[in-house]
Amino acid sequence: YVPLPDATQWDIVSKAVPAPRAVFQALIVQAAQAPLLHSDDTPMKVLSLMAERKRAEADGVKPGAKAINTSGIVAELHGRKMVLFFTGHAHAGQNLAKVLTHRAKELEPPMQMCDALACNLTSEFATVLCNCLSHGRRQFVDVLEHFPKECSHVIEVLAGVYAEDAHCRAEKLSPEQRLAHHQASSAAPMQGLHQWINEQFAQRQVEPNSGLGQALRYMLKHWSELTLFLRKAGAPVGDRLRGRNV
């Protein structure tokens, strides 16, 4: 153990920064070419950014952005996974745009797995949006105690879908084979669930503003994005960035 002044430690680290930055930039370029990207935000505290915001507010200047986030972007390309982290005032959609700036022009828009928050989206680049089915499921888990019969029904249907997806992974099916498997095994239960949800509102079996009603309305509003795995090869069921695909 050799004690070093903090200034000396900083000097050593700062001299070594160019190499990892170059590697990080190369990973960004590679990630931009992926057919599928997962993105999400988590709140972060950065003392220097918080101090800048405090000084600006003290000077009567309204900060352009108050929130501080760490955006995680996971790209899957050629069987390999790249995980990128960006910390600052930018949200996940803005950081995703920074990545997609490097996407080859001849490639079709990538699939983007995220939750339904608008801050995950980027207006600069087109993506094929898919939402995490587990985000929808969690809303029913949260109100299961108050609506056990209805929530259990939804959870059981979704459990079947996840079981089929686990089977696909265990058998190492190709994206096209996995799509065909889900269309054969998961499409009918999901169509039945969609019909059942609509019937709950049509028959006035649920109060729209109740916890159950909100969970059901979330599913209906984002149904197309939640069920992309039934229409497009390679579309995930859940968000691997948070480990919720099982």
Coordinates of N, CA and C in Angstrom, one line a residue, residues 3-200:
P3 N 0.4 5.3 -0.1 CA -0.6 6.4 -0.1 C -0.2 7.4 -1.2
L4 N -1.2 7.8 -2.0 CA -1.0 8.8 -3.0 C -2.0 10.0 -2.8
P5 N -1.5 11.2 -3.0 CA -2.5 12.3 -2.9 C -3.6 12.2 -4.0
D6 N -4.7 12.7 -3.7 CA -5.8 12.6 -4.6 C -5.5 13.3 -6.0
A7 N -4.7 14.4 -5.9 CA -4.4 15.0 -7.2 C -3.5 14.1 -8.0
T8 N -2.6 13.4 -7.4 CA -1.7 12.4 -8.1 C -2.6 11.3 -8.7
Q9 N -3.5 10.8 -7.9 CA -4.4 9.7 -8.5 C -5.2 10.2 -9.7
W10 N -5.7 11.4 -9.6 CA -6.5 12.0 -10.7 C -5.6 12.1 -11.9
D11 N -4.4 12.6 -11.7 CA -3.5 12.8 -12.9 C -3.2 11.4 -13.6
I12 N -3.0 10.4 -12.8 CA -2.7 9.1 -13.4 C -3.9 8.6 -14.2
V13 N -5.1 8.7 -13.6 CA -6.4 8.2 -14.2 C -6.6 9.0 -15.5
S14 N -6.5 10.4 -15.4 CA -6.8 11.2 -16.6 C -5.9 10.9 -17.7
K15 N -4.6 10.5 -17.5 CA -3.7 10.2 -18.6 C -4.1 8.9 -19.2
A16 N -4.8 8.0 -18.5 CA -5.2 6.7 -19.0 C -6.6 6.7 -19.7
V17 N -7.3 7.9 -19.6 CA -8.7 8.0 -20.1 C -8.9 7.8 -21.6
P18 N -8.0 8.4 -22.4 CA -8.2 8.3 -23.9 C -8.4 6.9 -24.4
A19 N -7.6 5.9 -23.9 CA -7.8 4.5 -24.4 C -9.2 3.9 -24.1
P20 N -9.6 4.0 -22.8 CA -11.0 3.4 -22.6 C -12.1 4.2 -23.3
R21 N -11.9 5.5 -23.5 CA -12.9 6.3 -24.2 C -12.9 5.9 -25.7
A22 N -11.8 5.5 -26.3 CA -11.8 5.1 -27.7 C -12.5 3.7 -27.8
V23 N -12.3 2.9 -26.8 CA -12.9 1.6 -26.8 C -14.4 1.8 -26.6
F24 N -14.9 2.7 -25.7 CA -16.3 2.9 -25.5 C -16.9 3.4 -26.8
Q25 N -16.2 4.3 -27.5 CA -16.8 4.9 -28.8 C -16.9 3.8 -29.8
A26 N -15.9 2.9 -29.9 CA -16.0 1.7 -30.8 C -17.2 0.8 -30.5
L27 N -17.4 0.6 -29.2 CA -18.6 -0.2 -28.8 C -19.9 0.5 -29.2
I28 N -19.9 1.8 -29.1 CA -21.1 2.6 -29.5 C -21.4 2.3 -31.0
V29 N -20.4 2.4 -31.8 CA -20.5 2.2 -33.3 C -21.0 0.8 -33.5
Q30 N -20.5 -0.2 -32.9 CA -20.9 -1.6 -33.1 C -22.3 -1.8 -32.6
A31 N -22.7 -1.2 -31.4 CA -24.0 -1.4 -30.9 C -25.0 -0.8 -31.8
A32 N -24.7 0.3 -32.5 CA -25.6 1.0 -33.4 C -26.1 0.1 -34.5
Q33 N -25.3 -0.9 -34.9 CA -25.7 -1.8 -36.0 C -26.6 -3.0 -35.6
A34 N -26.9 -3.1 -34.3 CA -27.6 -4.2 -33.8 C -29.1 -4.2 -34.2
P35 N -29.7 -5.4 -34.5 CA -31.1 -5.4 -34.8 C -32.0 -5.2 -33.7
L36 N -31.5 -5.3 -32.4 CA -32.3 -5.2 -31.2 C -31.5 -4.4 -30.2
L37 N -32.2 -3.4 -29.6 CA -31.6 -2.6 -28.5 C -32.6 -2.5 -27.3
H38 N -32.1 -2.8 -26.1 CA -32.9 -2.5 -24.9 C -32.4 -1.2 -24.3
S39 N -33.4 -0.4 -23.8 CA -33.0 0.8 -23.2 C -33.8 1.1 -22.0
D40 N -33.2 1.8 -21.0 CA -34.0 2.1 -19.8 C -33.1 3.2 -19.0
D41 N -33.8 3.9 -18.1 CA -33.2 4.9 -17.2 C -33.3 4.5 -15.8
T42 N -32.4 4.9 -15.0 CA -32.5 4.8 -13.5 C -32.0 6.1 -12.9
P43 N -32.6 6.7 -11.9 CA -32.1 7.9 -11.3 C -30.7 7.8 -10.8
M44 N -30.0 8.9 -10.9 CA -28.6 8.8 -10.4 C -28.3 10.2 -9.7
K45 N -27.4 10.1 -8.7 CA -26.9 11.3 -8.1 C -25.5 11.6 -8.5
V46 N -25.2 12.7 -9.1 CA -23.9 13.1 -9.5 C -23.6 14.5 -8.8
L47 N -22.7 14.5 -7.8 CA -22.5 15.7 -7.0 C -22.2 16.9 -7.9
S48 N -21.3 16.7 -8.9 CA -20.9 17.9 -9.7 C -22.0 18.5 -10.5
L49 N -22.9 17.6 -11.0 CA -24.0 18.1 -11.8 C -25.1 18.7 -10.8
M50 N -25.2 18.2 -9.7 CA -26.2 18.8 -8.7 C -25.7 20.1 -8.2
A51 N -24.3 20.3 -8.1 CA -23.8 21.6 -7.7 C -24.0 22.6 -8.8
E52 N -23.8 22.2 -10.0 CA -24.0 23.1 -11.2 C -25.4 23.6 -11.2
R53 N -26.3 22.7 -11.0 CA -27.8 23.0 -11.0 C -28.1 24.0 -9.9
K54 N -27.5 23.7 -8.7 CA -27.7 24.6 -7.6 C -27.2 26.0 -7.8
R55 N -26.0 26.1 -8.4 CA -25.4 27.4 -8.7 C -26.3 28.2 -9.7
A56 N -26.7 27.5 -10.7 CA -27.6 28.1 -11.8 C -28.9 28.6 -11.2
E57 N -29.5 27.8 -10.3 CA -30.7 28.3 -9.7 C -30.5 29.5 -8.8
A58 N -29.3 29.5 -8.1 CA -29.0 30.6 -7.2 C -28.8 31.9 -8.0
D59 N -28.3 31.7 -9.3 CA -28.1 32.9 -10.2 C -29.4 33.3 -10.9
G60 N -30.5 32.6 -10.6 CA -31.8 32.9 -11.3 C -31.9 32.3 -12.7
V61 N -31.0 31.3 -13.0 CA -31.1 30.7 -14.3 C -31.8 29.3 -14.1
K62 N -32.8 29.2 -14.9 CA -33.6 27.9 -14.9 C -32.8 26.8 -15.6
P63 N -32.4 25.7 -14.9 CA -31.7 24.7 -15.6 C -32.5 24.1 -16.8
G64 N -31.8 23.7 -17.8 CA -32.4 23.1 -19.0 C -33.0 21.7 -18.6
A65 N -32.4 21.0 -17.7 CA -32.9 19.7 -17.3 C -32.5 19.5 -15.8
K66 N -33.4 19.0 -15.0 CA -33.1 18.8 -13.6 C -32.7 17.3 -13.3
A67 N -33.4 16.4 -14.0 CA -33.2 15.0 -13.7 C -31.8 14.6 -14.1
I68 N -31.2 13.7 -13.3 CA -30.0 13.1 -13.6 C -30.2 11.5 -13.7
N69 N -29.8 11.0 -14.8 CA -30.1 9.6 -15.0 C -28.8 8.8 -15.5
T70 N -28.9 7.5 -15.2 CA -27.9 6.6 -15.9 C -28.8 5.8 -16.9
S71 N -28.5 6.0 -18.2 CA -29.2 5.2 -19.2 C -28.4 4.0 -19.5
G72 N -29.1 2.8 -19.5 CA -28.5 1.6 -19.9 C -29.0 1.2 -21.3
I73 N -28.1 0.9 -22.2 CA -28.5 0.5 -23.5 C -27.8 -0.9 -23.8
V74 N -28.6 -1.9 -24.0 CA -28.0 -3.2 -24.3 C -28.3 -3.5 -25.8
A75 N -27.2 -3.9 -26.5 CA -27.3 -4.2 -27.9 C -26.9 -5.7 -28.1
E76 N -27.7 -6.4 -29.0 CA -27.4 -7.8 -29.3 C -27.0 -7.9 -30.7
L77 N -25.8 -8.3 -31.0 CA -25.3 -8.4 -32.4 C -24.4 -9.6 -32.6
H78 N -24.8 -10.4 -33.6 CA -24.0 -11.6 -33.9 C -23.8 -12.5 -32.7
G79 N -24.9 -12.7 -31.9 CA -24.8 -13.5 -30.7 C -24.0 -13.0 -29.5
R80 N -23.6 -11.7 -29.6 CA -22.9 -11.1 -28.5 C -23.7 -9.9 -28.0
K81 N -23.4 -9.6 -26.7 CA -24.2 -8.5 -26.1 C -23.2 -7.4 -25.6
M82 N -23.6 -6.2 -26.0 CA -22.9 -5.0 -25.6 C -23.7 -4.2 -24.6
V83 N -23.1 -3.8 -23.5 CA -23.9 -3.0 -22.5 C -23.2 -1.7 -22.4
L84 N -24.0 -0.6 -22.7 CA -23.4 0.8 -22.6 C -24.2 1.5 -21.5
F85 N -23.4 2.4 -20.8 CA -24.0 3.2 -19.8 C -23.7 4.7 -20.0
F86 N -24.7 5.6 -19.9 CA -24.5 7.0 -20.1 C -25.1 7.7 -18.9
T87 N -24.3 8.5 -18.2 CA -24.8 9.2 -17.0 C -24.8 10.7 -17.3
G88 N -25.9 11.4 -17.0 CA -26.0 12.8 -17.1 C -27.5 13.3 -17.1
H89 N -27.7 14.4 -17.7 CA -29.1 14.9 -17.8 C -29.9 14.3 -18.9
A90 N -29.3 13.7 -19.9 CA -30.0 13.1 -21.0 C -30.7 11.9 -20.5
H91 N -31.9 11.7 -21.1 CA -32.7 10.5 -20.8 C -32.4 9.4 -21.8
A92 N -33.0 8.2 -21.6 CA -32.7 7.1 -22.5 C -32.9 7.3 -24.0
G93 N -34.0 8.0 -24.3 CA -34.3 8.3 -25.7 C -33.2 9.2 -26.3
Q94 N -32.7 10.2 -25.6 CA -31.7 11.0 -26.1 C -30.3 10.3 -26.3
N95 N -30.0 9.4 -25.3 CA -28.8 8.6 -25.4 C -28.9 7.6 -26.5
L96 N -30.1 7.0 -26.7 CA -30.2 6.1 -27.8 C -30.0 6.8 -29.1
A97 N -30.5 8.0 -29.3 CA -30.2 8.8 -30.5 C -28.8 9.0 -30.7
K98 N -28.0 9.2 -29.7 CA -26.5 9.3 -29.8 C -25.9 8.0 -30.4
V99 N -26.5 6.9 -30.0 CA -26.0 5.6 -30.5 C -26.4 5.4 -32.0
L100 N -27.6 5.7 -32.3 CA -28.2 5.4 -33.6 C -27.6 6.4 -34.7
T101 N -27.0 7.5 -34.2 CA -26.3 8.4 -35.2 C -25.3 7.6 -36.0
H102 N -24.7 6.5 -35.4 CA -23.7 5.8 -36.0 C -24.2 4.5 -36.8
R103 N -25.5 4.4 -36.9 CA -26.1 3.2 -37.6 C -25.9 3.4 -39.1
A104 N -25.6 2.3 -39.7 CA -25.4 2.3 -41.2 C -26.7 2.6 -41.9
K105 N -26.7 3.5 -42.9 CA -27.9 4.0 -43.5 C -28.7 2.9 -44.2
E106 N -28.0 1.8 -44.7 CA -28.7 0.8 -45.4 C -29.4 -0.2 -44.5
L107 N -29.3 -0.1 -43.2 CA -29.9 -1.0 -42.3 C -31.3 -0.5 -42.0
E108 N -32.3 -1.5 -41.8 CA -33.6 -1.1 -41.5 C -33.7 -0.7 -40.0
P109 N -34.7 0.0 -39.6 CA -34.8 0.5 -38.2 C -34.7 -0.7 -37.2
P110 N -34.0 -0.5 -36.1 CA -33.8 -1.6 -35.2 C -35.1 -1.8 -34.3
M111 N -35.2 -2.9 -33.7 CA -36.2 -3.1 -32.7 C -35.7 -2.4 -31.4
Q112 N -36.6 -1.8 -30.6 CA -36.3 -1.2 -29.4 C -37.2 -1.7 -28.3
M113 N -36.6 -2.4 -27.3 CA -37.3 -2.9 -26.2 C -37.1 -1.9 -25.0
C114 N -38.3 -1.4 -24.5 CA -38.2 -0.5 -23.4 C -39.6 -0.5 -22.7
D115 N -39.8 0.3 -21.6 CA -41.1 0.4 -21.1 C -41.8 1.5 -21.8
A116 N -43.0 1.8 -21.5 CA -43.9 2.7 -22.3 C -43.7 4.2 -22.0
L117 N -42.7 4.6 -21.2 CA -42.5 6.0 -20.9 C -42.0 6.7 -22.2
A118 N -42.5 7.9 -22.4 CA -42.1 8.7 -23.6 C -40.6 9.0 -23.6
C119 N -40.0 9.2 -22.4 CA -38.6 9.5 -22.4 C -37.7 8.5 -22.9
N120 N -38.2 7.3 -23.1 CA -37.4 6.2 -23.8 C -37.3 6.3 -25.3
L121 N -38.2 7.1 -25.8 CA -38.3 7.2 -27.3 C -37.4 8.3 -27.9
T122 N -37.0 8.1 -29.1 CA -36.2 9.1 -29.8 C -36.9 9.5 -31.1
S123 N -37.0 10.8 -31.3 CA -37.8 11.4 -32.4 C -36.9 11.5 -33.6
E124 N -35.5 11.4 -33.4 CA -34.6 11.6 -34.5 C -34.5 10.3 -35.4
F125 N -34.7 9.2 -34.8 CA -34.5 7.9 -35.6 C -35.7 7.0 -35.3
A126 N -36.1 6.3 -36.4 CA -37.2 5.4 -36.3 C -36.7 4.1 -35.7
T127 N -37.6 3.5 -34.8 CA -37.3 2.2 -34.2 C -38.6 1.4 -34.3
V128 N -38.5 0.1 -34.3 CA -39.7 -0.8 -34.2 C -39.9 -1.1 -32.7
L129 N -40.9 -0.5 -32.1 CA -41.0 -0.5 -30.7 C -41.7 -1.7 -30.2
C130 N -41.1 -2.3 -29.1 CA -41.7 -3.4 -28.4 C -41.6 -3.1 -26.9
N131 N -42.7 -3.3 -26.2 CA -42.7 -3.1 -24.8 C -42.6 -4.4 -24.0
C132 N -42.1 -4.3 -22.8 CA -41.8 -5.4 -21.9 C -43.1 -6.0 -21.3
L133 N -43.4 -7.2 -21.6 CA -44.7 -7.8 -21.1 C -44.7 -7.9 -19.6
S134 N -43.5 -8.0 -19.0 CA -43.4 -8.1 -17.5 C -43.8 -6.7 -16.9
H135 N -43.6 -5.6 -17.6 CA -44.0 -4.3 -17.0 C -45.6 -4.3 -16.9
G136 N -46.2 -4.9 -17.9 CA -47.7 -5.0 -17.8 C -48.1 -6.0 -16.7
R137 N -47.4 -7.1 -16.6 CA -47.7 -8.1 -15.6 C -47.6 -7.6 -14.2
R138 N -46.5 -6.8 -14.0 CA -46.3 -6.3 -12.7 C -47.4 -5.5 -12.1
Q139 N -48.1 -4.8 -13.0 CA -49.3 -4.0 -12.5 C -50.4 -4.8 -11.9
F140 N -50.5 -6.0 -12.5 CA -51.5 -7.0 -11.9 C -51.0 -7.6 -10.6
V141 N -49.7 -7.8 -10.5 CA -49.1 -8.4 -9.3 C -49.4 -7.4 -8.2
D142 N -49.2 -6.1 -8.5 CA -49.4 -5.0 -7.5 C -50.8 -4.9 -6.9
V143 N -51.8 -5.3 -7.6 CA -53.2 -5.2 -7.1 C -53.8 -6.6 -7.0
L144 N -53.0 -7.7 -7.0 CA -53.5 -9.0 -6.9 C -54.3 -9.2 -5.6
E145 N -53.9 -8.6 -4.5 CA -54.6 -8.8 -3.2 C -56.0 -8.3 -3.3
H146 N -56.3 -7.3 -4.1 CA -57.6 -6.6 -4.1 C -58.5 -7.2 -5.2
F147 N -57.8 -7.8 -6.3 CA -58.6 -8.4 -7.4 C -58.0 -9.8 -7.7
P148 N -58.1 -10.7 -6.8 CA -57.3 -12.0 -6.9 C -57.8 -12.8 -8.1
K149 N -59.1 -12.9 -8.4 CA -59.6 -13.7 -9.5 C -59.1 -13.1 -10.8
E150 N -59.4 -11.9 -11.1 CA -59.1 -11.3 -12.4 C -57.5 -11.2 -12.6
C151 N -56.8 -10.8 -11.6 CA -55.3 -10.7 -11.7 C -54.7 -12.1 -11.9
S152 N -55.2 -13.1 -11.2 CA -54.7 -14.4 -11.4 C -54.9 -14.9 -12.8
H153 N -56.0 -14.6 -13.4 CA -56.2 -15.0 -14.7 C -55.2 -14.4 -15.7
V154 N -55.0 -13.1 -15.6 CA -54.0 -12.5 -16.5 C -52.6 -13.0 -16.2
I155 N -52.2 -13.2 -15.0 CA -50.9 -13.7 -14.6 C -50.7 -15.1 -15.2
E156 N -51.7 -15.9 -15.1 CA -51.6 -17.3 -15.6 C -51.4 -17.4 -17.1
V157 N -52.1 -16.5 -17.8 CA -51.9 -16.5 -19.3 C -50.5 -16.0 -19.6
L158 N -50.0 -15.0 -19.0 CA -48.7 -14.5 -19.3 C -47.6 -15.5 -18.8
A159 N -47.9 -16.2 -17.8 CA -46.9 -17.3 -17.3 C -46.8 -18.3 -18.4
G160 N -47.9 -18.7 -19.1 CA -47.8 -19.6 -20.2 C -47.0 -19.1 -21.3
V161 N -47.1 -17.8 -21.6 CA -46.2 -17.2 -22.7 C -44.8 -17.3 -22.3
Y162 N -44.4 -17.0 -21.1 CA -43.1 -17.0 -20.6 C -42.5 -18.5 -20.6
A163 N -43.4 -19.4 -20.3 CA -43.0 -20.8 -20.3 C -42.6 -21.2 -21.7
E164 N -43.4 -20.8 -22.7 CA -43.1 -21.1 -24.1 C -41.8 -20.4 -24.6
D165 N -41.6 -19.2 -24.1 CA -40.3 -18.5 -24.4 C -39.1 -19.2 -23.8
A166 N -39.3 -19.7 -22.6 CA -38.2 -20.4 -22.0 C -37.9 -21.7 -22.7
H167 N -38.9 -22.4 -23.2 CA -38.8 -23.6 -24.1 C -38.0 -23.2 -25.3
C168 N -38.3 -22.1 -25.9 CA -37.5 -21.7 -27.1 C -36.0 -21.5 -26.8
R169 N -35.8 -20.9 -25.7 CA -34.4 -20.6 -25.4 C -33.7 -22.0 -25.0
A170 N -34.4 -22.8 -24.3 CA -33.8 -24.1 -24.0 C -33.4 -24.9 -25.2
E171 N -34.3 -24.9 -26.2 CA -34.1 -25.6 -27.4 C -33.2 -24.9 -28.4
K172 N -32.8 -23.6 -28.0 CA -31.9 -22.8 -28.9 C -32.5 -22.6 -30.3
L173 N -33.8 -22.3 -30.3 CA -34.4 -22.0 -31.6 C -33.9 -20.7 -32.2
S174 N -33.9 -20.7 -33.5 CA -33.6 -19.5 -34.2 C -34.7 -18.5 -34.1
P175 N -34.4 -17.2 -34.4 CA -35.5 -16.2 -34.3 C -36.7 -16.6 -35.1
E176 N -36.5 -17.1 -36.3 CA -37.6 -17.5 -37.1 C -38.4 -18.7 -36.5
Q177 N -37.7 -19.7 -36.0 CA -38.3 -20.8 -35.3 C -39.1 -20.4 -34.1
R178 N -38.5 -19.5 -33.3 CA -39.1 -19.0 -32.1 C -40.4 -18.2 -32.5
L179 N -40.4 -17.4 -33.5 CA -41.6 -16.7 -33.9 C -42.7 -17.7 -34.3
A180 N -42.3 -18.7 -35.1 CA -43.3 -19.7 -35.5 C -43.9 -20.5 -34.3
H181 N -43.0 -20.8 -33.3 CA -43.4 -21.5 -32.1 C -44.4 -20.6 -31.3
H182 N -44.1 -19.3 -31.1 CA -45.0 -18.4 -30.4 C -46.3 -18.3 -31.1
Q183 N -46.3 -18.2 -32.5 CA -47.5 -18.0 -33.2 C -48.4 -19.3 -33.1
A184 N -47.8 -20.4 -32.9 CA -48.5 -21.7 -32.8 C -49.0 -21.9 -31.3
S185 N -48.2 -21.4 -30.3 CA -48.5 -21.7 -28.9 C -49.0 -20.6 -28.1
S186 N -48.6 -19.3 -28.4 CA -48.9 -18.2 -27.6 C -50.0 -17.3 -28.2
A187 N -50.1 -17.3 -29.5 CA -51.1 -16.4 -30.2 C -52.5 -16.5 -29.7
A188 N -53.0 -17.8 -29.6 CA -54.4 -18.0 -29.2 C -54.6 -17.6 -27.8
P189 N -53.8 -17.9 -26.8 CA -54.0 -17.4 -25.4 C -54.0 -15.9 -25.3
M190 N -53.1 -15.3 -26.1 CA -53.0 -13.8 -26.0 C -54.2 -13.2 -26.7
Q191 N -54.7 -13.7 -27.8 CA -55.9 -13.2 -28.4 C -57.1 -13.4 -27.4
G192 N -57.1 -14.5 -26.7 CA -58.2 -14.7 -25.8 C -58.1 -13.7 -24.6
L193 N -56.9 -13.4 -24.2 CA -56.7 -12.4 -23.1 C -57.2 -11.1 -23.6
H194 N -56.9 -10.7 -24.8 CA -57.3 -9.4 -25.4 C -58.8 -9.3 -25.4
Q195 N -59.4 -10.4 -25.8 CA -60.9 -10.4 -25.9 C -61.5 -10.3 -24.5
W196 N -60.9 -11.0 -23.5 CA -61.4 -11.0 -22.2 C -61.3 -9.6 -21.5
I197 N -60.1 -8.9 -21.8 CA -60.0 -7.6 -21.3 C -61.0 -6.6 -21.8
N198 N -61.3 -6.7 -23.1 CA -62.3 -5.8 -23.7 C -63.7 -6.1 -23.1
E199 N -63.9 -7.4 -22.9 CA -65.2 -7.8 -22.3 C -65.4 -7.2 -20.9
Q200 N -64.3 -7.1 -20.1 CA -64.4 -6.6 -18.8 C -65.0 -5.1 -18.8

